[in-house]
Coordinates of C-alpha atoms in Angstrom, one line a residue:
X1338 CA -4.6 41.1 62.8
X1339 CA -1.7 39.6 64.7
X1340 CA -0.4 38.1 61.4
X1341 CA -0.4 41.6 59.8
X1342 CA 1.7 43.0 62.7
X1343 CA 4.2 40.2 62.2
X1344 CA 4.4 40.9 58.5
X1345 CA 4.8 44.6 59.1
X1346 CA 7.5 44.0 61.7
X1347 CA 9.4 41.7 59.4
X1348 CA 9.1 44.3 56.6
X1349 CA 10.5 47.1 58.9
X1350 CA 13.3 44.8 60.0
X1351 CA 14.2 44.0 56.4
X1352 CA 14.2 47.7 55.5
X1353 CA 16.4 48.5 58.5
X1354 CA 18.9 45.8 57.7
X1355 CA 18.9 46.7 54.0
X1356 CA 19.6 50.4 54.8
X1357 CA 22.3 49.3 57.2
X1358 CA 24.2 47.6 54.4
X1359 CA 24.5 50.6 52.1
X1360 CA 27.9 50.8 50.5
X1361 CA 28.7 54.3 49.3
X1362 CA 31.6 55.6 47.2
X1363 CA 33.3 58.8 47.9
X1364 CA 32.1 61.7 45.8
X1365 CA 34.3 62.4 42.8
X1366 CA 34.4 65.0 40.0
X1367 CA 34.1 63.7 36.5
X1368 CA 35.5 65.8 33.7
X1369 CA 33.2 66.5 30.9
X1370 CA 34.8 65.2 27.6
X1371 CA 34.1 66.5 24.1
X1372 CA 32.7 64.1 21.5
X1373 CA 36.1 64.0 19.9
X1374 CA 37.8 63.0 23.2
X1375 CA 35.1 60.3 23.9
X1376 CA 35.6 59.0 20.3
X1377 CA 39.3 58.7 20.9
X1378 CA 38.9 57.0 24.3
X1379 CA 36.3 54.5 23.2
X1380 CA 36.8 50.9 22.2
X1381 CA 33.2 50.8 20.9
X1382 CA 30.8 53.5 19.9
X1383 CA 27.3 52.0 19.2
X1384 CA 23.7 53.0 18.9
X1385 CA 20.8 50.7 19.8
X1386 CA 17.9 49.9 22.2
X1387 CA 18.2 48.6 25.7
X1388 CA 16.4 45.2 25.9
X1389 CA 17.0 44.4 29.6
X1390 CA 18.5 45.9 32.8
X1391 CA 19.6 43.8 35.9
X1392 CA 22.0 43.8 38.8
X1393 CA 24.8 41.3 39.6
X1394 CA 27.4 40.9 42.3
X1395 CA 30.8 39.9 41.0
X1396 CA 33.3 37.4 42.6
X1397 CA 34.9 40.3 44.6
X1398 CA 31.5 41.4 46.0
X1399 CA 31.2 44.5 43.7
X1400 CA 27.7 45.4 42.6
X1401 CA 27.2 46.0 38.8
X1402 CA 24.2 47.2 37.0
X1403 CA 24.1 45.6 33.6
X1404 CA 22.2 46.5 30.4
X1405 CA 21.7 44.3 27.4
X1406 CA 21.8 46.6 24.3
X1407 CA 20.5 45.4 21.0
X1408 CA 22.9 47.1 18.6
X1409 CA 21.6 48.9 15.5
X1410 CA 24.8 50.7 14.4
X1411 CA 28.4 50.3 15.2
X1412 CA 30.4 53.5 14.6
X1413 CA 33.7 52.2 16.1
X1414 CA 34.8 48.8 17.4
X1415 CA 36.9 45.8 16.7
X1416 CA 33.8 43.9 15.5
X1417 CA 30.1 44.5 14.8
X1418 CA 28.1 42.7 17.5
X1419 CA 24.4 42.5 17.3
X1420 CA 24.2 42.9 21.1
X1421 CA 26.4 44.2 23.9
X1422 CA 26.3 43.9 27.6
X1423 CA 27.1 47.3 29.2
X1424 CA 28.3 47.5 32.8
X1425 CA 28.0 50.3 35.3
X1426 CA 29.4 49.9 38.8
X1427 CA 26.7 50.3 41.5
X1428 CA 23.1 49.3 42.0
X1429 CA 20.8 47.3 44.3
X1430 CA 21.4 43.6 45.0
X1431 CA 19.4 41.5 47.4
X1432 CA 21.7 42.3 50.3
X1433 CA 23.7 45.4 49.4
X1434 CA 23.1 48.9 47.9
X1435 CA 26.2 50.4 46.2
X1436 CA 25.8 54.1 45.4
X1437 CA 28.1 55.4 42.7
X1438 CA 28.0 59.1 41.9
X1439 CA 27.9 59.8 38.1
X1440 CA 26.8 56.2 37.3
X1441 CA 25.4 55.8 33.8
X1442 CA 21.8 54.6 34.2
X1443 CA 19.7 52.6 31.7
X1444 CA 16.0 51.6 31.3
X1445 CA 14.3 49.0 29.2
X1446 CA 13.4 50.1 25.7
X1447 CA 15.6 53.2 26.0
X1448 CA 17.3 54.2 22.7
X1449 CA 20.9 55.2 23.3
X1450 CA 24.2 56.2 21.7
X1451 CA 27.1 55.0 23.9
X1452 CA 30.8 55.5 24.0
X1453 CA 32.2 52.3 25.6
X1454 CA 35.6 51.3 27.0
X1455 CA 36.9 47.9 28.0
X1456 CA 37.9 47.6 31.7
X1457 CA 38.7 44.8 34.2
X1458 CA 41.1 42.9 32.0
X1459 CA 38.7 43.0 29.0
X1460 CA 35.8 41.5 30.9
X1461 CA 33.5 44.5 31.1
X1462 CA 32.4 47.3 28.8
X1463 CA 31.5 50.6 30.6
X1464 CA 30.5 54.1 29.4
X1465 CA 33.5 56.4 29.0
X1466 CA 33.4 59.0 31.8
X1467 CA 30.4 57.3 33.4
X1468 CA 27.1 59.2 32.4
X1469 CA 29.0 61.5 30.0
X1470 CA 29.6 58.5 27.7
X1471 CA 25.9 57.7 27.4
X1472 CA 23.4 59.6 25.4
X1473 CA 19.6 59.0 25.6
X1474 CA 18.0 59.5 22.2
X1475 CA 14.7 61.3 22.2
X1476 CA 12.4 63.3 19.9
X1477 CA 10.4 66.1 21.3
X1478 CA 6.8 66.6 20.3
X1479 CA 6.6 68.7 17.1
X1480 CA 10.2 68.0 16.2
X1481 CA 11.4 66.0 13.1
X1482 CA 14.9 65.5 14.5
X1483 CA 16.0 63.3 17.4
X1484 CA 18.1 65.0 20.1
X1485 CA 20.4 63.4 22.6
X1486 CA 20.7 63.9 26.4
X1487 CA 23.3 63.1 29.0
X1488 CA 21.5 62.6 32.3
X1489 CA 23.2 62.7 35.7
X1490 CA 21.0 60.9 38.3
X1491 CA 21.1 60.6 42.0
X1492 CA 22.5 57.2 43.1
X1493 CA 19.9 54.6 43.7
X1494 CA 17.0 56.7 42.5
X1495 CA 14.5 55.3 40.1
X1496 CA 15.3 55.8 36.5
X1497 CA 13.1 55.6 33.5
X1498 CA 14.2 57.4 30.3
X1499 CA 10.6 57.8 29.1
X1500 CA 10.0 60.5 31.8
X1501 CA 13.1 62.6 31.2
X1502 CA 12.1 66.2 30.4
X1503 CA 13.1 67.4 27.0
X1504 CA 15.7 70.2 27.0
X1505 CA 14.6 73.7 25.9
X1506 CA 14.8 74.0 22.0
X1507 CA 17.8 76.3 22.2
X1508 CA 19.7 73.8 24.4
X1509 CA 19.1 70.7 22.4
X1510 CA 22.0 68.7 20.9
X1511 CA 20.8 66.8 17.8
X1512 CA 21.7 63.2 17.1
X1513 CA 22.7 63.8 13.5
X1514 CA 25.2 66.5 14.7
X1515 CA 26.8 64.0 17.2
X1516 CA 26.9 61.3 14.5
X1517 CA 28.6 63.8 12.2
X1518 CA 31.2 64.7 14.9
X1519 CA 31.9 61.0 15.5
X1520 CA 32.4 60.3 11.7
X1521 CA 34.6 63.3 11.3
X1522 CA 36.8 62.3 14.2
X1523 CA 37.1 58.7 13.0
X1524 CA 38.1 59.9 9.5
X1525 CA 40.7 62.4 10.7
X1526 CA 42.0 60.3 13.6
X1527 CA 43.4 61.1 17.0
X1528 CA 45.0 64.5 17.1
X1529 CA 47.7 63.4 19.6
X1530 CA 46.3 65.6 22.5
X1531 CA 45.8 63.9 25.8
X1532 CA 42.3 63.0 26.8

């Protein structure tokens, strides 16, 4: 019985210390970009399946959530990789919680279409405009077509794309329409308008 109390006390102390080291970012507003603007702003546009998600702390103490994407299709990019590591600032490390509003979140086995840009001197690929640059690909029961969803989440909440509710039929954006918009923009090129 005494041993249980010690374990419970240690767990409470750990939870208290862990909560005390929360690093939060100031709230910001992220402009929603059109598919054409995201196409222009992207270094890579790829579609694939998330194989793994993990968190790392960089040499400057920043927390990054990383996702390994097995690439099925490259719509835009300087090369055609079979896998890409996607970075999103924020997440849980063993000692720190870094909460970033608008962070793109990923889950294992999630099918995605992502618009990615290179940051940090070419060392990281991140979704353009955070969660706006990441579409989860789903198919609703009874539908023949896949739709895509952009999902804002609360910082540091659990995320599993399998449990995202499907939008109402009239509000669905279909994957083939987004692919068509990307292809059209890549064929016509940038229109010279600022992003």
